[in-house]
mmCIF file of C-alpha atoms and ligand atoms in Angstrom:
data_model
loop_
_atom_site.group_PDB
_atom_site.id
_atom_site.type_symbol
_atom_site.label_atom_id
_atom_site.label_comp_id
_atom_site.label_asym_id
_atom_site.label_seq_id
_atom_site.Cartn_x
_atom_site.Cartn_y
_atom_site.Cartn_z
ATOM 1 C CA ARG A 212 -39.124 12.104 -9.653
ATOM 2 C CA ALA A 213 -38.566 11.612 -13.323
ATOM 3 C CA GLU A 214 -41.288 11.089 -15.889
ATOM 4 C CA GLY A 215 -41.071 10.002 -19.499
ATOM 5 C CA LEU A 216 -37.349 10.568 -19.883
ATOM 6 C CA PRO A 217 -36.216 9.778 -23.402
ATOM 7 C CA ARG A 218 -32.748 10.577 -24.747
ATOM 8 C CA LEU A 219 -31.744 10.327 -28.366
ATOM 9 C CA TYR A 220 -28.230 10.544 -29.761
ATOM 10 C CA GLY A 221 -29.025 11.444 -33.361
ATOM 11 C CA ASP A 222 -31.541 8.773 -34.389
ATOM 12 C CA PHE A 223 -30.368 6.334 -31.741
ATOM 13 C CA VAL A 224 -32.691 5.986 -28.739
ATOM 14 C CA ALA A 225 -30.327 5.483 -25.768
ATOM 15 C CA VAL A 226 -33.064 5.860 -23.137
ATOM 16 C CA ASP A 227 -36.708 5.319 -23.979
ATOM 17 C CA GLY A 228 -39.119 7.037 -21.611
ATOM 18 C CA ILE A 229 -37.976 6.084 -18.111
ATOM 19 C CA ASP A 230 -40.290 6.864 -15.136
ATOM 20 C CA LEU A 231 -38.797 6.863 -11.646
ATOM 21 C CA SER A 232 -39.972 8.011 -8.254
ATOM 22 C CA ILE A 233 -37.341 7.792 -5.539
ATOM 23 C CA GLY A 234 -38.167 8.614 -1.919
ATOM 24 C CA ARG A 235 -36.236 10.791 0.522
ATOM 25 C CA GLY A 236 -33.623 8.753 2.371
ATOM 26 C CA GLU A 237 -33.818 5.845 -0.035
ATOM 27 C CA ILE A 238 -30.793 4.057 -1.529
ATOM 28 C CA PHE A 239 -31.827 3.324 -5.086
ATOM 29 C CA GLY A 240 -29.821 1.204 -7.530
ATOM 30 C CA VAL A 241 -29.741 1.557 -11.318
ATOM 31 C CA LEU A 242 -28.718 -1.781 -12.837
ATOM 32 C CA GLY A 243 -28.352 -3.002 -16.377
ATOM 33 C CA PRO A 244 -25.916 -4.564 -18.832
ATOM 34 C CA ASN A 245 -23.227 -2.565 -20.664
ATOM 35 C CA GLY A 246 -24.772 0.066 -22.877
ATOM 36 C CA ALA A 247 -28.215 -0.259 -21.228
ATOM 37 C CA GLY A 248 -28.481 3.490 -20.618
ATOM 38 C CA LYS A 249 -27.479 3.802 -16.942
ATOM 39 C CA THR A 250 -24.957 6.610 -17.379
ATOM 40 C CA THR A 251 -27.247 8.442 -19.808
ATOM 41 C CA THR A 252 -30.079 8.202 -17.253
ATOM 42 C CA LEU A 253 -27.899 9.470 -14.403
ATOM 43 C CA ARG A 254 -26.557 12.320 -16.530
ATOM 44 C CA MET A 255 -30.131 13.413 -17.294
ATOM 45 C CA LEU A 256 -31.138 13.177 -13.639
ATOM 46 C CA VAL A 257 -28.253 15.444 -12.572
ATOM 47 C CA GLY A 258 -28.853 18.001 -15.310
ATOM 48 C CA LEU A 259 -25.752 17.281 -17.429
ATOM 49 C CA LEU A 260 -27.830 15.996 -20.345
ATOM 50 C CA ARG A 261 -31.143 17.486 -21.368
ATOM 51 C CA PRO A 262 -33.851 14.850 -21.883
ATOM 52 C CA SER A 263 -35.560 15.111 -25.269
ATOM 53 C CA THR A 264 -38.880 15.581 -23.378
ATOM 54 C CA GLY A 265 -40.225 14.608 -19.945
ATOM 55 C CA SER A 266 -39.713 16.097 -16.503
ATOM 56 C CA ILE A 267 -37.254 15.773 -13.631
ATOM 57 C CA VAL A 268 -38.034 17.125 -10.178
ATOM 58 C CA VAL A 269 -35.386 17.045 -7.441
ATOM 59 C CA ASP A 270 -36.470 17.856 -3.896
ATOM 60 C CA GLY A 271 -39.474 19.714 -5.305
ATOM 61 C CA VAL A 272 -37.419 21.717 -7.838
ATOM 62 C CA ASP A 273 -37.912 21.309 -11.586
ATOM 63 C CA MET A 274 -34.561 20.508 -13.227
ATOM 64 C CA VAL A 275 -35.459 21.987 -16.608
ATOM 65 C CA ALA A 276 -37.117 25.203 -15.323
ATOM 66 C CA ARG A 277 -34.680 25.882 -12.442
ATOM 67 C CA PRO A 278 -31.497 23.935 -13.238
ATOM 68 C CA GLN A 279 -29.222 25.905 -10.941
ATOM 69 C CA ASP A 280 -31.503 25.505 -7.898
ATOM 70 C CA ALA A 281 -31.922 21.806 -8.648
ATOM 71 C CA ARG A 282 -28.169 21.260 -9.061
ATOM 72 C CA ALA A 283 -27.477 23.036 -5.754
ATOM 73 C CA ARG A 284 -29.365 20.185 -4.077
ATOM 74 C CA ILE A 285 -27.439 17.338 -5.642
ATOM 75 C CA ALA A 286 -23.990 15.836 -5.967
ATOM 76 C CA PHE A 287 -22.832 13.676 -8.849
ATOM 77 C CA LEU A 288 -19.879 11.312 -8.801
ATOM 78 C CA PRO A 289 -19.071 10.231 -12.344
ATOM 79 C CA ASP A 290 -17.444 6.845 -12.918
ATOM 80 C CA THR A 291 -14.116 8.524 -13.746
ATOM 81 C CA PRO A 292 -12.998 10.987 -11.093
ATOM 82 C CA TYR A 293 -12.082 14.359 -12.618
ATOM 83 C CA LEU A 294 -9.602 16.301 -10.527
ATOM 84 C CA TYR A 295 -7.112 19.101 -11.025
ATOM 85 C CA ASP A 296 -3.742 17.418 -10.652
ATOM 86 C CA LYS A 297 -1.934 20.549 -9.508
ATOM 87 C CA LEU A 298 -4.255 21.056 -6.545
ATOM 88 C CA THR A 299 -3.865 19.284 -3.228
ATOM 89 C CA ALA A 300 -6.779 17.223 -1.927
ATOM 90 C CA ARG A 301 -7.689 20.005 0.499
ATOM 91 C CA GLU A 302 -7.446 22.693 -2.200
ATOM 92 C CA PHE A 303 -9.702 20.704 -4.496
ATOM 93 C CA VAL A 304 -12.319 20.256 -1.783
ATOM 94 C CA HIS A 305 -12.183 23.981 -0.957
ATOM 95 C CA PHE A 306 -12.495 24.815 -4.659
ATOM 96 C CA VAL A 307 -15.660 22.722 -4.969
ATOM 97 C CA ALA A 308 -17.020 24.208 -1.722
ATOM 98 C CA GLY A 309 -16.600 27.636 -3.337
ATOM 99 C CA LEU A 310 -18.570 26.550 -6.396
ATOM 100 C CA TYR A 311 -21.449 25.560 -4.120
ATOM 101 C CA SER A 312 -21.121 28.730 -1.988
ATOM 102 C CA VAL A 313 -20.567 26.788 1.234
ATOM 103 C CA PRO A 314 -20.051 29.346 4.036
ATOM 104 C CA PRO A 315 -16.254 29.659 4.626
ATOM 105 C CA GLU A 316 -16.571 29.011 8.365
ATOM 106 C CA GLN A 317 -18.069 25.578 7.572
ATOM 107 C CA VAL A 318 -15.582 24.623 4.874
ATOM 108 C CA ASP A 319 -12.513 24.085 7.077
ATOM 109 C CA ARG A 320 -14.336 22.010 9.643
ATOM 110 C CA ARG A 321 -16.283 19.907 7.152
ATOM 111 C CA SER A 322 -13.341 19.293 4.846
ATOM 112 C CA ASP A 323 -11.109 18.239 7.768
ATOM 113 C CA GLU A 324 -13.779 15.890 9.091
ATOM 114 C CA LEU A 325 -14.548 14.353 5.718
ATOM 115 C CA LEU A 326 -10.902 13.963 4.636
ATOM 116 C CA THR A 327 -10.172 12.212 7.924
ATOM 117 C CA LEU A 328 -13.279 10.023 7.620
ATOM 118 C CA PHE A 329 -12.088 8.820 4.214
ATOM 119 C CA GLY A 330 -8.567 8.136 5.517
ATOM 120 C CA LEU A 331 -6.973 11.049 3.670
ATOM 121 C CA GLY A 332 -6.181 13.192 6.703
ATOM 122 C CA ASP A 333 -2.429 12.762 6.404
ATOM 123 C CA ARG A 334 -2.434 13.217 2.598
ATOM 124 C CA ALA A 335 -4.703 16.261 2.522
ATOM 125 C CA ASP A 336 -1.906 18.635 1.548
ATOM 126 C CA ASP A 337 -0.368 16.428 -1.169
ATOM 127 C CA LEU A 338 -0.985 17.115 -4.858
ATOM 128 C CA VAL A 339 -3.637 14.748 -6.212
ATOM 129 C CA GLU A 340 -1.440 13.955 -9.228
ATOM 130 C CA GLY A 341 0.330 11.427 -6.992
ATOM 131 C CA PHE A 342 -2.878 9.734 -5.829
ATOM 132 C CA SER A 343 -4.057 6.249 -6.802
ATOM 133 C CA HIS A 344 -7.446 5.733 -8.515
ATOM 134 C CA GLY A 345 -9.111 4.800 -5.230
ATOM 135 C CA MET A 346 -7.631 7.817 -3.448
ATOM 136 C CA ARG A 347 -8.868 10.081 -6.230
ATOM 137 C CA GLN A 348 -12.332 8.538 -5.868
ATOM 138 C CA LYS A 349 -12.249 9.416 -2.196
ATOM 139 C CA VAL A 350 -11.230 13.034 -2.856
ATOM 140 C CA VAL A 351 -14.140 13.378 -5.278
ATOM 141 C CA MET A 352 -16.449 11.806 -2.701
ATOM 142 C CA VAL A 353 -15.327 14.282 -0.036
ATOM 143 C CA ALA A 354 -15.846 17.153 -2.472
ATOM 144 C CA ALA A 355 -19.309 15.810 -3.345
ATOM 145 C CA LEU A 356 -20.363 15.806 0.300
ATOM 146 C CA ILE A 357 -18.973 19.231 1.179
ATOM 147 C CA HIS A 358 -22.226 21.082 0.451
ATOM 148 C CA ALA A 359 -24.393 18.513 2.260
ATOM 149 C CA PRO A 360 -26.436 17.562 -0.829
ATOM 150 C CA LYS A 361 -30.016 16.308 -0.554
ATOM 151 C CA VAL A 362 -29.481 13.705 -3.271
ATOM 152 C CA ILE A 363 -26.224 11.972 -4.223
ATOM 153 C CA PHE A 364 -25.873 10.274 -7.596
ATOM 154 C CA LEU A 365 -22.951 7.867 -7.984
ATOM 155 C CA ASP A 366 -21.948 6.161 -11.224
ATOM 156 C CA GLU A 367 -20.221 2.848 -10.424
ATOM 157 C CA PRO A 368 -18.965 4.120 -7.065
ATOM 158 C CA THR A 369 -17.028 1.086 -5.880
ATOM 159 C CA VAL A 370 -14.847 0.620 -8.967
ATOM 160 C CA GLY A 371 -11.213 0.941 -7.883
ATOM 161 C CA LEU A 372 -11.917 0.840 -4.168
ATOM 162 C CA ASP A 373 -10.290 -1.798 -1.968
ATOM 163 C CA PRO A 374 -12.666 -3.929 0.182
ATOM 164 C CA ARG A 375 -12.190 -1.745 3.249
ATOM 165 C CA SER A 376 -12.888 1.456 1.306
ATOM 166 C CA ALA A 377 -15.870 -0.097 -0.467
ATOM 167 C CA ARG A 378 -17.272 -1.081 2.933
ATOM 168 C CA LEU A 379 -16.576 2.423 4.276
ATOM 169 C CA LEU A 380 -18.399 3.951 1.321
ATOM 170 C CA ARG A 381 -21.334 1.616 1.878
ATOM 171 C CA ASP A 382 -21.522 2.482 5.566
ATOM 172 C CA ILE A 383 -21.292 6.207 4.850
ATOM 173 C CA LEU A 384 -24.026 6.049 2.220
ATOM 174 C CA ARG A 385 -26.286 4.123 4.600
ATOM 175 C CA GLN A 386 -25.701 6.675 7.361
ATOM 176 C CA LEU A 387 -26.427 9.526 4.972
ATOM 177 C CA ALA A 388 -29.609 7.787 3.844
ATOM 178 C CA ASP A 389 -30.673 7.221 7.455
ATOM 179 C CA ARG A 390 -30.361 10.988 7.939
ATOM 180 C CA GLY A 391 -32.604 11.702 4.961
ATOM 181 C CA THR A 392 -30.138 12.009 2.077
ATOM 182 C CA THR A 393 -31.300 10.196 -1.029
ATOM 183 C CA VAL A 394 -28.698 8.011 -2.745
ATOM 184 C CA VAL A 395 -28.955 6.911 -6.372
ATOM 185 C CA LEU A 396 -26.185 4.677 -7.666
ATOM 186 C CA SER A 397 -25.507 2.696 -10.780
ATOM 187 C CA THR A 398 -23.648 -0.550 -10.489
ATOM 188 C CA HIS A 399 -22.833 -3.747 -12.325
ATOM 189 C CA ILE A 400 -22.043 -5.484 -9.087
ATOM 190 C CA LEU A 401 -25.226 -7.274 -8.131
ATOM 191 C CA GLU A 402 -23.953 -8.158 -4.680
ATOM 192 C CA ILE A 403 -23.553 -4.435 -3.958
ATOM 193 C CA ALA A 404 -27.029 -3.698 -5.249
ATOM 194 C CA GLU A 405 -28.485 -6.499 -3.152
ATOM 195 C CA ARG A 406 -26.683 -5.454 0.015
ATOM 196 C CA MET A 407 -26.973 -1.702 -0.296
ATOM 197 C CA CYS A 408 -30.087 -0.757 -2.176
ATOM 198 C CA ASP A 409 -33.555 -0.436 -0.703
ATOM 199 C CA ARG A 410 -34.984 -0.578 -4.213
ATOM 200 C CA MET A 411 -33.575 -0.847 -7.687
ATOM 201 C CA VAL A 412 -34.462 -0.551 -11.331
ATOM 202 C CA ILE A 413 -33.125 -2.863 -14.031
ATOM 203 C CA ILE A 414 -32.723 -1.131 -17.388
ATOM 204 C CA ASP A 415 -32.133 -2.938 -20.671
ATOM 205 C CA LYS A 416 -31.794 -1.250 -24.055
ATOM 206 C CA GLY A 417 -32.945 2.044 -22.561
ATOM 207 C CA ARG A 418 -36.163 0.651 -21.069
ATOM 208 C CA VAL A 419 -37.171 -0.302 -17.543
ATOM 209 C CA VAL A 420 -37.547 -4.093 -17.374
ATOM 210 C CA ALA A 421 -38.105 -4.368 -13.609
ATOM 211 C CA MET A 422 -38.263 -2.170 -10.530
ATOM 212 C CA GLY A 423 -38.678 -2.788 -6.812
ATOM 213 C CA THR A 424 -37.046 -4.325 -3.764
ATOM 214 C CA VAL A 425 -35.066 -7.534 -4.228
ATOM 215 C CA ALA A 426 -38.116 -9.469 -2.976
ATOM 216 C CA GLU A 427 -40.377 -7.682 -5.474
ATOM 217 C CA LEU A 428 -37.948 -8.397 -8.312
ATOM 218 C CA HIS A 429 -38.100 -12.090 -7.397
ATOM 219 C CA GLU A 430 -41.885 -11.919 -7.666
ATOM 220 C CA GLN A 431 -41.863 -9.989 -10.954
ATOM 221 C CA ALA A 432 -39.398 -12.447 -12.502
ATOM 222 C CA HIS A 433 -41.141 -15.511 -10.990
ATOM 223 C CA GLU A 434 -37.674 -16.540 -9.826
ATOM 224 C CA THR A 435 -36.699 -17.928 -6.469
ATOM 225 C CA SER A 436 -33.004 -17.932 -7.302
ATOM 226 C CA SER A 437 -30.351 -15.209 -7.047
ATOM 227 C CA LEU A 438 -30.504 -11.583 -8.160
ATOM 228 C CA GLU A 439 -27.905 -12.587 -10.762
ATOM 229 C CA ASP A 440 -30.329 -15.122 -12.277
ATOM 230 C CA ILE A 441 -33.129 -12.548 -12.292
ATOM 231 C CA PHE A 442 -30.836 -9.969 -13.897
ATOM 232 C CA LEU A 443 -29.696 -12.414 -16.573
ATOM 233 C CA SER A 444 -33.185 -13.673 -17.355
ATOM 234 C CA LEU A 445 -34.531 -10.099 -17.688
ATOM 235 C CA THR A 446 -31.648 -8.844 -19.798
ATOM 236 C CA GLY A 447 -31.222 -11.541 -22.393
ATOM 237 C CA GLY A 448 -29.771 -14.498 -20.497
ATOM 238 C CA PRO A 449 -26.188 -15.664 -19.985
ATOM 239 C CA ALA A 450 -23.806 -15.812 -22.935
ATOM 240 C CA ASP A 451 -22.821 -19.470 -22.346
ATOM 241 C CA ALA A 452 -23.979 -20.729 -25.734
ATOM 242 C CA ALA A 453 -22.170 -18.000 -27.639
ATOM 243 C CA ILE A 454 -18.970 -18.542 -25.638
ATOM 244 C CA ALA A 455 -19.122 -22.298 -26.267
ATOM 245 C CA SER A 456 -19.518 -21.872 -30.016
ATOM 246 C CA VAL A 457 -16.663 -19.329 -30.263
ATOM 247 C CA LEU A 458 -14.284 -21.426 -28.188
ATOM 248 C CA SER A 459 -15.095 -24.768 -29.795
HETATM 249 P P1 ATP B 67 -21.956 0.769 -19.191
HETATM 250 O O1 ATP B 67 -22.498 -0.180 -18.170
HETATM 251 O O2 ATP B 67 -21.216 0.039 -20.255
HETATM 252 O O3 ATP B 67 -21.238 1.941 -18.623
HETATM 253 P P2 ATP B 67 -24.433 2.301 -19.589
HETATM 254 O O4 ATP B 67 -25.623 1.497 -19.176
HETATM 255 O O5 ATP B 67 -23.968 3.335 -18.635
HETATM 256 O O6 ATP B 67 -23.249 1.329 -19.999
HETATM 257 P P3 ATP B 67 -24.712 4.469 -21.522
HETATM 258 O O7 ATP B 67 -23.318 4.983 -21.375
HETATM 259 O O8 ATP B 67 -25.815 5.243 -20.912
HETATM 260 O O9 ATP B 67 -24.801 2.944 -21.002
HETATM 261 O O10 ATP B 67 -25.002 4.270 -23.071
HETATM 262 C C1 ATP B 67 -26.299 3.883 -23.546
HETATM 263 C C2 ATP B 67 -26.263 3.841 -25.062
HETATM 264 O O11 ATP B 67 -26.131 5.176 -25.551
HETATM 265 C C3 ATP B 67 -25.101 3.040 -25.633
HETATM 266 O O12 ATP B 67 -25.577 2.335 -26.772
HETATM 267 C C4 ATP B 67 -24.090 4.087 -26.034
HETATM 268 O O13 ATP B 67 -23.332 3.689 -27.169
HETATM 269 C C5 ATP B 67 -24.997 5.269 -26.416
HETATM 270 N N1 ATP B 67 -24.319 6.550 -26.150
HETATM 271 C C6 ATP B 67 -23.882 6.999 -24.952
HETATM 272 N N2 ATP B 67 -23.314 8.218 -25.061
HETATM 273 C C7 ATP B 67 -23.383 8.537 -26.392
HETATM 274 C C8 ATP B 67 -22.984 9.677 -27.168
HETATM 275 N N3 ATP B 67 -22.396 10.736 -26.607
HETATM 276 N N4 ATP B 67 -23.223 9.638 -28.501
HETATM 277 C C9 ATP B 67 -23.830 8.584 -29.068
HETATM 278 N N5 ATP B 67 -24.251 7.489 -28.412
HETATM 279 C C10 ATP B 67 -24.034 7.453 -27.079
#
C-alpha cells in the first residue's frame, strides 16, 4: 500500500502523490507514456528512492521506518540487468542468495531448479559476460526469486526476451501470483498488460489518470474500443497530426 507518494527532482515533480493498494497474489501493471513516472514510482516502492512524503507499506512492514525488513520481502528487477561479468550464472545467484541470508541448504536446490526452469541449466557455470541480453535477464530473474519474495517488482520485464521466454515469464509470474506472491510490473506493451495483469494503473505526468481492471478502465474512459485507444485517449492522444505536419 502506498499513500500520497510524491517525488521531486530539484523543483521538478516527477511523481505527484500516487495512492496504490495492491492485494496479495495480484498481478498489477503500471502503465504510462515515456517519462510518465513509472520507474520513479517503482524505485520508491522498492525503497531505492525515498518519497518526499507519504507512506509505503509492504506485507505489513513500513518501508520508511523498517527499510531492511521491507526489502527482505521484495525483489526488484530493474529494466537493465546489472550483473557481475566475472561471475558465472550460478555464482551470481549464490551471491544474491547470500545477501538475502537464504539458508545454504536451500540455495543449491533452489538455484538448480530455477536455472533449469529458465533454460539456463547447461550454461549455469559459464561467465555471464558471454550471455545475451535475454539470458542476462533470466539470470537476474532467477536471482530475484532465490529468496522467495512476497512481492516482485519488474520494470519492463519482457524487453529483450524472445516470444518463448516472454511466455515462460508470464506463466511463471501467474503461477507465483496463484501461490500468493504479489507481482507489480511496469510495461509499455499494452497487450502484455491486458493479458497478464489483474488490475493496472495508468500514470501520466506523474499522476494517476485511471486504475482498475481492463473492464473498469473501459468504463472510466467511456470507451468500448481497445486498451490502446483508452491509453491514448487518457494520455494525450496519438501523435498522428504532429507526424503528418513534420513529414509533409
Ligand atoms: P520510460 O517509460 O521512458 O522509462 P518512466 O515512466 O519510467 O519513463 P521515469 O524514469 O520515472 O519515467 O521519469 C519520470 C520523470 O522524472 C521524467 O521526466 C524524467 O526526466 C524525470 N527523472 C527521472 N529520473 C531523474 C533524475 N535522476 N533526475 C532528474 N529527473 C529525473
